Short mmCIF file of C-alpha atoms in Angstrom, two decimals:
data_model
loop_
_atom_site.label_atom_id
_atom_site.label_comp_id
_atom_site.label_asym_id
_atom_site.label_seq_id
_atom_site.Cartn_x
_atom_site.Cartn_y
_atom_site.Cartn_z
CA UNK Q 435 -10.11 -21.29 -6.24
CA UNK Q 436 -10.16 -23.75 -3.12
CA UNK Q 437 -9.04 -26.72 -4.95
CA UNK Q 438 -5.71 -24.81 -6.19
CA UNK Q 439 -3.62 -26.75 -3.50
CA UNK Q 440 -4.29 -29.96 -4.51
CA UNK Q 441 -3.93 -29.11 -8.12
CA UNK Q 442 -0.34 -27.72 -7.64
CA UNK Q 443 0.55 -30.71 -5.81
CA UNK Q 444 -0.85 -32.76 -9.06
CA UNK Q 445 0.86 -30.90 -11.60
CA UNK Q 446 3.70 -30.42 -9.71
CA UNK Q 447 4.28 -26.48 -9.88
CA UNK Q 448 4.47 -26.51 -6.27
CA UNK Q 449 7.55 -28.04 -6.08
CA UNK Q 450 9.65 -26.43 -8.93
CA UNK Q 451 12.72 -24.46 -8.26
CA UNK Q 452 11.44 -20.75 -8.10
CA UNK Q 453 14.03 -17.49 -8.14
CA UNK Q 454 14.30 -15.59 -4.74
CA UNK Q 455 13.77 -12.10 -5.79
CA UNK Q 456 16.60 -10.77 -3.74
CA UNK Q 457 19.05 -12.88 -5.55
CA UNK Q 458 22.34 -12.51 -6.90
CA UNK Q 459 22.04 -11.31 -10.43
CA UNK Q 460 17.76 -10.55 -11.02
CA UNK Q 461 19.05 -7.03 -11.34
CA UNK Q 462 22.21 -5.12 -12.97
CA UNK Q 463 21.86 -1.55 -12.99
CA UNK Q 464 23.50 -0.13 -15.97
CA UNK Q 465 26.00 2.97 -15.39
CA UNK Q 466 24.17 5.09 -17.54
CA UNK Q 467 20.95 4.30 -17.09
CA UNK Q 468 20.11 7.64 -14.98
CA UNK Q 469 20.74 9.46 -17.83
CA UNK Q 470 18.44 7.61 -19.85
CA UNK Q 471 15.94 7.51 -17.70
CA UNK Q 472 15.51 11.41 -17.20
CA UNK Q 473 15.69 11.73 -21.05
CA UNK Q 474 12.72 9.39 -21.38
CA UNK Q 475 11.24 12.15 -18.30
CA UNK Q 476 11.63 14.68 -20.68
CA UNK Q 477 10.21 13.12 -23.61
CA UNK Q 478 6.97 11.78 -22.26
CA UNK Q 479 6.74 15.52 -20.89
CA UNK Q 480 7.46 17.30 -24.53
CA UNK Q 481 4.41 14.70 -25.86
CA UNK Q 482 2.08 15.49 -23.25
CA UNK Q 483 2.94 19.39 -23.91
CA UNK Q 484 2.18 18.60 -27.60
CA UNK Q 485 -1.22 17.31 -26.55
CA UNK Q 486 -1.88 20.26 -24.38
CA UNK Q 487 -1.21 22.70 -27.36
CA UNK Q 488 -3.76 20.96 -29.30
CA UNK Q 489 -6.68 20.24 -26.89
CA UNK Q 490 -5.65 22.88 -24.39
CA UNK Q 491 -5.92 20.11 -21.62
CA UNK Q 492 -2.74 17.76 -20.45
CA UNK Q 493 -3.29 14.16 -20.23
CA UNK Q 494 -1.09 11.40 -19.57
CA UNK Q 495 2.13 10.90 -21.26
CA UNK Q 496 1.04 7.16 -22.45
CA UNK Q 497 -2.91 6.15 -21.95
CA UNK Q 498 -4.19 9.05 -22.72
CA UNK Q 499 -7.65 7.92 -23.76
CA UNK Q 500 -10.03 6.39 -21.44
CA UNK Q 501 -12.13 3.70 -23.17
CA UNK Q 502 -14.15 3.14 -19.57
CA UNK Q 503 -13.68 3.51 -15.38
CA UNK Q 504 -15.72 0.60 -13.84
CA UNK Q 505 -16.10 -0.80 -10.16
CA UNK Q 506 -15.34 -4.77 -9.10
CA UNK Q 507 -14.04 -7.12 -6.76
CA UNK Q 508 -10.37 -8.69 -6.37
CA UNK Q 509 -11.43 -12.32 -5.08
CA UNK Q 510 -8.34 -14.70 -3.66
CA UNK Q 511 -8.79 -18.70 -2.68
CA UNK Q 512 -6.91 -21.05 -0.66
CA UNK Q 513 -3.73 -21.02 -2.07
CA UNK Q 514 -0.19 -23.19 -2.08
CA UNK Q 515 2.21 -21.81 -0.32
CA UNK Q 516 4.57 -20.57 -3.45
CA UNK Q 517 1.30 -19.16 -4.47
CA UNK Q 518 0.07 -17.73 -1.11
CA UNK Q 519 2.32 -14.10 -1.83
CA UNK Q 520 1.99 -10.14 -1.22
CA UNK Q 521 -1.31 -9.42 -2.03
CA UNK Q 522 -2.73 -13.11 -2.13
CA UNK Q 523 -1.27 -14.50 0.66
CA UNK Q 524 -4.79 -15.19 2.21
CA UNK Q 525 -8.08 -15.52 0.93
CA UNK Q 526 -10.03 -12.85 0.50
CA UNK Q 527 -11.73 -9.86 -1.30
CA UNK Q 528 -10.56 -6.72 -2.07
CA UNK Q 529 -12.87 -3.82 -3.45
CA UNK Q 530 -11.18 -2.70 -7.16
CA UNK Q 531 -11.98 0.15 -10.19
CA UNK Q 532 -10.42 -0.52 -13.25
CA UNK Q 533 -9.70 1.74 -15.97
CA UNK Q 534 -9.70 0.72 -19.64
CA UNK Q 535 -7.25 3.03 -22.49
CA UNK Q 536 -5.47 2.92 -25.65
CA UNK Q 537 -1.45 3.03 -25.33
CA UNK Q 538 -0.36 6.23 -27.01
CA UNK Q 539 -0.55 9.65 -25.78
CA UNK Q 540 -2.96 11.06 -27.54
CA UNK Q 541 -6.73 11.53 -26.46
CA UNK Q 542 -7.90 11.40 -30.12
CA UNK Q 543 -6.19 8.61 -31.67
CA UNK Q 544 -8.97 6.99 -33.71
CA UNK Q 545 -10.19 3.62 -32.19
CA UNK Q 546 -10.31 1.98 -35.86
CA UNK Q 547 -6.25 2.48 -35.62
CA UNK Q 548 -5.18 -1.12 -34.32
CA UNK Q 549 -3.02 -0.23 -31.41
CA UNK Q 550 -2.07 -1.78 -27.75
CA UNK Q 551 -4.22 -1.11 -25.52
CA UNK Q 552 -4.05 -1.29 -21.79
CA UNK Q 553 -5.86 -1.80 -17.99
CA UNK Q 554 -5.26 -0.18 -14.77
CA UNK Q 555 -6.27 -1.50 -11.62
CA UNK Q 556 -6.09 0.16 -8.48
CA UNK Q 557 -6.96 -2.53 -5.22
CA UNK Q 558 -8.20 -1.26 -1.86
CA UNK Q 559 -8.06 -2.37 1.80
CA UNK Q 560 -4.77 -3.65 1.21
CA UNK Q 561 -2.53 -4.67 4.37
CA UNK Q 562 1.29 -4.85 4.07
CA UNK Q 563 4.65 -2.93 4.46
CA UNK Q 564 3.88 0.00 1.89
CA UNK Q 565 6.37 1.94 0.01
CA UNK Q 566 7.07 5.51 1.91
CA UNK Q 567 4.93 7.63 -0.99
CA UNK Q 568 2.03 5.53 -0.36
CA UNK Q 569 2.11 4.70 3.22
CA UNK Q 570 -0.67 6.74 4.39
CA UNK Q 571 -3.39 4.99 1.81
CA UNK Q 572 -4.02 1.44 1.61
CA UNK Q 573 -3.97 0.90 -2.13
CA UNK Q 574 -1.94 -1.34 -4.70
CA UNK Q 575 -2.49 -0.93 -8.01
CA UNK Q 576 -1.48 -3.13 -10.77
CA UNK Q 577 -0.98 -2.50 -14.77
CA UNK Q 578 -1.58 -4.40 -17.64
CA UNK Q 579 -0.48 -4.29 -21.36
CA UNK Q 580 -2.71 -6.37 -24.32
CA UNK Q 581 1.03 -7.19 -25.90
CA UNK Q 582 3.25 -10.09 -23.48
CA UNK Q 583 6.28 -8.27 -24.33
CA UNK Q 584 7.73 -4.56 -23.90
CA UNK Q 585 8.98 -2.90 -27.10
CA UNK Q 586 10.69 0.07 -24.43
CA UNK Q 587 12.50 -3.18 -22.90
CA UNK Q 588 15.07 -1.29 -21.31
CA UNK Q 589 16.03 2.40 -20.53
CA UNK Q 590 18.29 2.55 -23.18
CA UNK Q 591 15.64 1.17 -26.12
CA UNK Q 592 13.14 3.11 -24.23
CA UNK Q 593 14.88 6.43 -25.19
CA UNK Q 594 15.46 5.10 -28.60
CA UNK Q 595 11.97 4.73 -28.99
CA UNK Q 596 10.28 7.50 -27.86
CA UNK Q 597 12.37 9.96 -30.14
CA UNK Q 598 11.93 7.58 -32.42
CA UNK Q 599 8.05 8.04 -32.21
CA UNK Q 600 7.89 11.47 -30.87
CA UNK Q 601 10.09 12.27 -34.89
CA UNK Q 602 8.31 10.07 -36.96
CA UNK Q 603 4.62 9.49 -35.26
CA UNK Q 604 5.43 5.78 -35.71
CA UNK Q 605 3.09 3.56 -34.18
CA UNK Q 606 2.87 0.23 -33.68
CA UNK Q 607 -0.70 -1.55 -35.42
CA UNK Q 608 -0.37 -5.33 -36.12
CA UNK Q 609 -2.40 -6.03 -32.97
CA UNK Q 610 -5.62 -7.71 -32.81
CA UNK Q 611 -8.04 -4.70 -32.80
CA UNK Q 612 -11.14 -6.21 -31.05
CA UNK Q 613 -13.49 -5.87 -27.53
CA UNK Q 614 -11.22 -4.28 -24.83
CA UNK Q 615 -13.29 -6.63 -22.29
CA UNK Q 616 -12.34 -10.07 -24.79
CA UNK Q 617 -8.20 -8.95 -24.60
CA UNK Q 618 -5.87 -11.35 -22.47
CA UNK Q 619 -3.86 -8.56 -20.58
CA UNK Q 620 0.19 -8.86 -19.17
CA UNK Q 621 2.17 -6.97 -16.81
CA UNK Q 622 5.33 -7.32 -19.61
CA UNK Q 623 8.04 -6.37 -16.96
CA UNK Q 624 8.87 -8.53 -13.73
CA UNK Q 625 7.30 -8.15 -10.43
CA UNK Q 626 8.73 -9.10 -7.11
CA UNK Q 627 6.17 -11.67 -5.65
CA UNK Q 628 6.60 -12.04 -2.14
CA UNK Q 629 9.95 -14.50 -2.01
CA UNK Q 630 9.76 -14.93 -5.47
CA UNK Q 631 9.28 -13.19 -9.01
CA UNK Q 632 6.40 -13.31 -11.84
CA UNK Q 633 4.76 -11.36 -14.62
CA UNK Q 634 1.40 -11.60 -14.29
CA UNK Q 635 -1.74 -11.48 -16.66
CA UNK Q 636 -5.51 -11.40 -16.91
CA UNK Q 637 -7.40 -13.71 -18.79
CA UNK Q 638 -11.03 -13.00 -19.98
CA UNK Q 639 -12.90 -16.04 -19.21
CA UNK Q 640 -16.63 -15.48 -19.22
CA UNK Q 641 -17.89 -17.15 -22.46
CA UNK Q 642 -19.33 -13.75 -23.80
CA UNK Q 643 -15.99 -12.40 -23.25
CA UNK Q 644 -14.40 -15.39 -25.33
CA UNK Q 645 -16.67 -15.20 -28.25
CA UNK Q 646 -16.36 -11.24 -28.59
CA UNK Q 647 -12.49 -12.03 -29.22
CA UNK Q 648 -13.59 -13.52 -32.45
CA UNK Q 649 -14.67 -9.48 -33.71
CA UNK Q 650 -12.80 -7.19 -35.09
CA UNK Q 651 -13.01 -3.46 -35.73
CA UNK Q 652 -13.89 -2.84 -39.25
CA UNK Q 653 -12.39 0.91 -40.47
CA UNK Q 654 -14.94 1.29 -42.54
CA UNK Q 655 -18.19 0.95 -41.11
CA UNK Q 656 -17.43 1.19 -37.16
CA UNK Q 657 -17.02 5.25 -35.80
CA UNK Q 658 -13.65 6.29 -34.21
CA UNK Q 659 -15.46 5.36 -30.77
CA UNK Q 660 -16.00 1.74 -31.41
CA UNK Q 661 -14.13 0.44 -28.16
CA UNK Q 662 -15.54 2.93 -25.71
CA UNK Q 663 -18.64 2.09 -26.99
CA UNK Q 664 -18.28 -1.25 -27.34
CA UNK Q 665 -17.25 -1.55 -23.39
CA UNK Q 666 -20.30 0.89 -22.31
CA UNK Q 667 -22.98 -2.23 -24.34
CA UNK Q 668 -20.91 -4.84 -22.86
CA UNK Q 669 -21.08 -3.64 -19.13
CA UNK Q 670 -24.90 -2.36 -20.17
CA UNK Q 671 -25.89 -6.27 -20.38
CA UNK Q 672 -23.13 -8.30 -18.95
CA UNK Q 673 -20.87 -9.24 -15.91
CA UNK Q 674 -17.07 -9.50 -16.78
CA UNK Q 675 -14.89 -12.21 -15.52
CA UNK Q 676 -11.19 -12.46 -15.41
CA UNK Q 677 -8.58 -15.31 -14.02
CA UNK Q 678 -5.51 -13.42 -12.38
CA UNK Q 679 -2.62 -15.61 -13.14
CA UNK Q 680 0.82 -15.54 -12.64
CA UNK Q 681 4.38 -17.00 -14.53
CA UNK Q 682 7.12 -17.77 -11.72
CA UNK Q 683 10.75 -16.80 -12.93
CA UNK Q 684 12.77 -19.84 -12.37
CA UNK Q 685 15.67 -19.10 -15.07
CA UNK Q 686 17.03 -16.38 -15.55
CA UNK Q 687 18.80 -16.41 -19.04
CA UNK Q 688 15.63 -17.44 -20.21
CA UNK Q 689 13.05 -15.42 -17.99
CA UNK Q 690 14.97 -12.05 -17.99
CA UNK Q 691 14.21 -9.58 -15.33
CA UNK Q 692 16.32 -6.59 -16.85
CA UNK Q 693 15.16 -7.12 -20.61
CA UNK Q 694 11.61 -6.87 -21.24
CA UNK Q 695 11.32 -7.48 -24.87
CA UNK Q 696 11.07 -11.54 -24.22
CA UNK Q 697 8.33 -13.27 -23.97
CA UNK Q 698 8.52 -15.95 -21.04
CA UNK Q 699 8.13 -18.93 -22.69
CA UNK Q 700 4.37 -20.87 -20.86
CA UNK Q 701 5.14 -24.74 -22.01
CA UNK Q 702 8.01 -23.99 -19.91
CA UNK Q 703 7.17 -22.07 -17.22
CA UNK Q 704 3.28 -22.33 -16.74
CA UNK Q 705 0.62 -19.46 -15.98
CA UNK Q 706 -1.08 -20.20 -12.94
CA UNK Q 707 -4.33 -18.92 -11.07
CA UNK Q 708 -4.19 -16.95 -8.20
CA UNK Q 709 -6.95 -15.15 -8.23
CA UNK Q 710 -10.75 -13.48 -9.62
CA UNK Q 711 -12.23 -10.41 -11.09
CA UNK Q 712 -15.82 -9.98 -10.86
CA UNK Q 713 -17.05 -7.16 -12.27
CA UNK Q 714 -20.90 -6.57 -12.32
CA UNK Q 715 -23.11 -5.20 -15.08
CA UNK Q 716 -23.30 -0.82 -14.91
CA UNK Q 717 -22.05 2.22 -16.43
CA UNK Q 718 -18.52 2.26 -18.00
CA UNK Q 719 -18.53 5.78 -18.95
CA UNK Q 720 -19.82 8.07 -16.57
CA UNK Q 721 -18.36 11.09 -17.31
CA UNK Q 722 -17.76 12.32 -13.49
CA UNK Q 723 -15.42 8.98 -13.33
CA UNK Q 724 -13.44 9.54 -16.28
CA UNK Q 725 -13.18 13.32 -15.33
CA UNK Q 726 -11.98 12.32 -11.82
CA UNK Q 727 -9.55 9.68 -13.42
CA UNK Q 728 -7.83 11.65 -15.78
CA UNK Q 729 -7.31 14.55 -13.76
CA UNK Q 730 -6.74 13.81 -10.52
CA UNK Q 731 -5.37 10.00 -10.38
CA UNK Q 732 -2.03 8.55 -10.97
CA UNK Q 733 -1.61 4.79 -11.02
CA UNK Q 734 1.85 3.66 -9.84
CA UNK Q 735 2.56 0.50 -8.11
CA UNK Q 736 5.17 2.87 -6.60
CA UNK Q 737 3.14 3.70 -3.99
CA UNK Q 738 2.01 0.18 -3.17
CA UNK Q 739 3.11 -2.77 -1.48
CA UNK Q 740 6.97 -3.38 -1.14
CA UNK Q 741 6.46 -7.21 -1.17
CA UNK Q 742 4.52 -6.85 -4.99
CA UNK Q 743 7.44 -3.97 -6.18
CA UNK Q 744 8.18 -3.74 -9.66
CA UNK Q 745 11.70 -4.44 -10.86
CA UNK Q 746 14.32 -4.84 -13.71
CA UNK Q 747 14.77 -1.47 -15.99
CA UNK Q 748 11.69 -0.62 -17.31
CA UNK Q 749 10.41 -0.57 -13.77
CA UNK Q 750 13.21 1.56 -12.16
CA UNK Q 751 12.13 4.11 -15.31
CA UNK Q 752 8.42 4.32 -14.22
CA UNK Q 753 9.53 5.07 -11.05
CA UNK Q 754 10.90 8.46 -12.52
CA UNK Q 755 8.64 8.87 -15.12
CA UNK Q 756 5.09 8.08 -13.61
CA UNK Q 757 5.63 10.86 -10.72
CA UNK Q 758 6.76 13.72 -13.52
CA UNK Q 759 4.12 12.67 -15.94
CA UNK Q 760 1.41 13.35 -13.41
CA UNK Q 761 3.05 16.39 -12.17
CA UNK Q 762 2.91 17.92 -15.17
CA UNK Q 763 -0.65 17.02 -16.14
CA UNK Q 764 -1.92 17.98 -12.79
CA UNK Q 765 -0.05 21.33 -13.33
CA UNK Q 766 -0.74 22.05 -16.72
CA UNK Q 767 -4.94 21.25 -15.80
CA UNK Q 768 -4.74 23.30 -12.45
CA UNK Q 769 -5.98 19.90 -10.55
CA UNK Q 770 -4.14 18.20 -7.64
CA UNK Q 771 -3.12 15.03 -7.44
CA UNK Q 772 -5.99 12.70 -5.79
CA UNK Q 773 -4.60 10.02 -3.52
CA UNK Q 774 -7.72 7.57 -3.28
CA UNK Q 775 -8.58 5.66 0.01
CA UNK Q 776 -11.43 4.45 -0.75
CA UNK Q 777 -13.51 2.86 -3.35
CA UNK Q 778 -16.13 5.11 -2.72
CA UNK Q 779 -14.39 8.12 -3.78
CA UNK Q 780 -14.43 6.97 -7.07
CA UNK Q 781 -17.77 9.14 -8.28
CA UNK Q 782 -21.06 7.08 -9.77
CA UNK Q 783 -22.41 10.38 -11.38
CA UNK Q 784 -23.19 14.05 -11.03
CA UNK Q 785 -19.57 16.10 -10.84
CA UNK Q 786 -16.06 16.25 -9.77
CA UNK Q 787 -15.70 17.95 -6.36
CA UNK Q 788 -12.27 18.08 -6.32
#
């Protein structure tokens, strides 16, 4: 991470013409998009009611099933200065839990059903201007998707989709259905980035994690807990790494902000490093952690730092949609809502005192 200066000078990424993320045009609010937006509310609600009628417990609208809760470390270098941004604008580390889970809103889907999959990260001892909801805790977190690009692009598709699935169960399954821990993971929507705008990603890049990509989940022979259990061998014997790397928007036509069904194209505009995750060898699935996760946490980089805010449509949905999902399920359960303040709260065994 110290020599990413002088690399950027090299390549010459440090001197490309990046997008101010207050600038005329990254965002065009739609006149009807509120109306979308608290259909989509009402959907995700109706699924997670369909869930609770079945297991007679409320989960998340999407990510319903945990496939592990582990501990780590956020680690940022010496970086340029169009690097150097919200959360890494100095070196240092930052004490992390991550949570791994299949898309969909259901707890049982069957892990030998190829579907994306997705990573939650929630960062602690942060220092910044903090949006009002989470000014009184010191957290970011951050969200990742195994797919680049955002099928529910837009408020408008969003709603499309949902009924679409919530009428016909339709799923999506041409994805590579292999180690959650091998997966390259993407933010899919924009992020405001300090003075400038990204997506971002996380790339596996221990060699263990690299070779596991190469397996697949075989329907017939693996049980319908393959990942889970897969991630609780991994974590048994191994340390994880991952490169935190970020895409700078520096067209708009062709890096859209509003639409997040494109893929930013990386010949053009290239990923680059701005960080590590270290994440050391123990228990993925201690049931007091994924207890205390699903009930009582709600990721939302809402409640983070205003300088790494999320933006374009999708975003200004999860802004509504987050905040009723988790009142629901923390209704529904008879749990409140756990605003974290500290790693430590995060339990390593024995039960949820909550």
């Amino acid at each position: 991470m110290g020599s990413q200066a002088a690399d950027d000078h090299s390549n010459g990424v440090s001197s490309r013409h990046y997008i101010r993320w207050d600038s005329e045009g990254v965002q065009s609010i739609p006149s009807n998009e509120a109306e979308d937006i608290k259909a989509v509310a009402e959907m995700i609600n109706s699924i997670q009611r369909t869930q609770f009628n079945k297991a007679r417990h409320c989960f998340s609208g999407t990510h319903a099933r945990t496939q592990g809760v582990v501990k780590g470390k956020l680690i940022v270098g010496d970086l340029s200065s169009h690097l150097a941004q919200t959360l890494f604008s100095h070196p240092g580390e930052y004490p992390i839990c991550m949570r791994y889970s299949t898309e969909p809103g259901d707890p049982g889907l069957d892990d030998r059903i190829p579907q994306p999959r997705g990573l939650g990260i929630k960062v602690f001892k942060v220092d910044g201007e903090m949006f009002e909801a989470g000014k009184d805790f010191p957290t970011h977190d951050i969200e990742f998707n195994s797919t680049p690009a955002l099928d529910l692009a837009d408020a408008k598709t969003t709603r499309e989709i949902v009924d679409l699935r919530i009428k016909y169960g339709k799923a999506r399954d041409e994805v590579h259905n292999t180690h959650l821990t091998s997966i390259r993971y993407y933010s899919q929507t924009a992020y405001r980035y300090g003075d400038f705008i990204v997506k971002y990603s996380l790339v596996p890049s221990s060699e263990v994690q690299k070779k596991q990509y190469q397996e697949a989940v075989k329907p017939d022979s693996h049980p319908d807990n393959i990942l889970s259990s897969w991630v609780k061998e991994f974590y048994a014997n191994n340390e994880a790494e991952y490169l935190f790397q970020v895409q700078l928007c520096e067209n708009l036509e062709d890096q859209p902000v509003e639409y997040a069904g494109k893929t930013w194209d990386d010949e053009k505009y290239p990923w680059q490093t701005v960080a590590k995750i270290v994440v050391p060898k123990q228990d993925s699935m201690i049931p007091a952690r994924k207890t205390f996760w699903e009930d009582h946490i709600r990721l939302d980089p809402f409640q983070g730092l205003k300088s790494f805010e999320p933006i374009g449509s999708p975003n200004r949905l999860r802004r509504v949609v987050y905040p009723a999902s988790a009142a629901l399920r923390h209704e529904l359960n008879g749990r409140k809502e756990v605003n974290m303040t500290s790693i430590d709260q995060l339990p390593d065994g024995g039960y949820v005192e909550c």
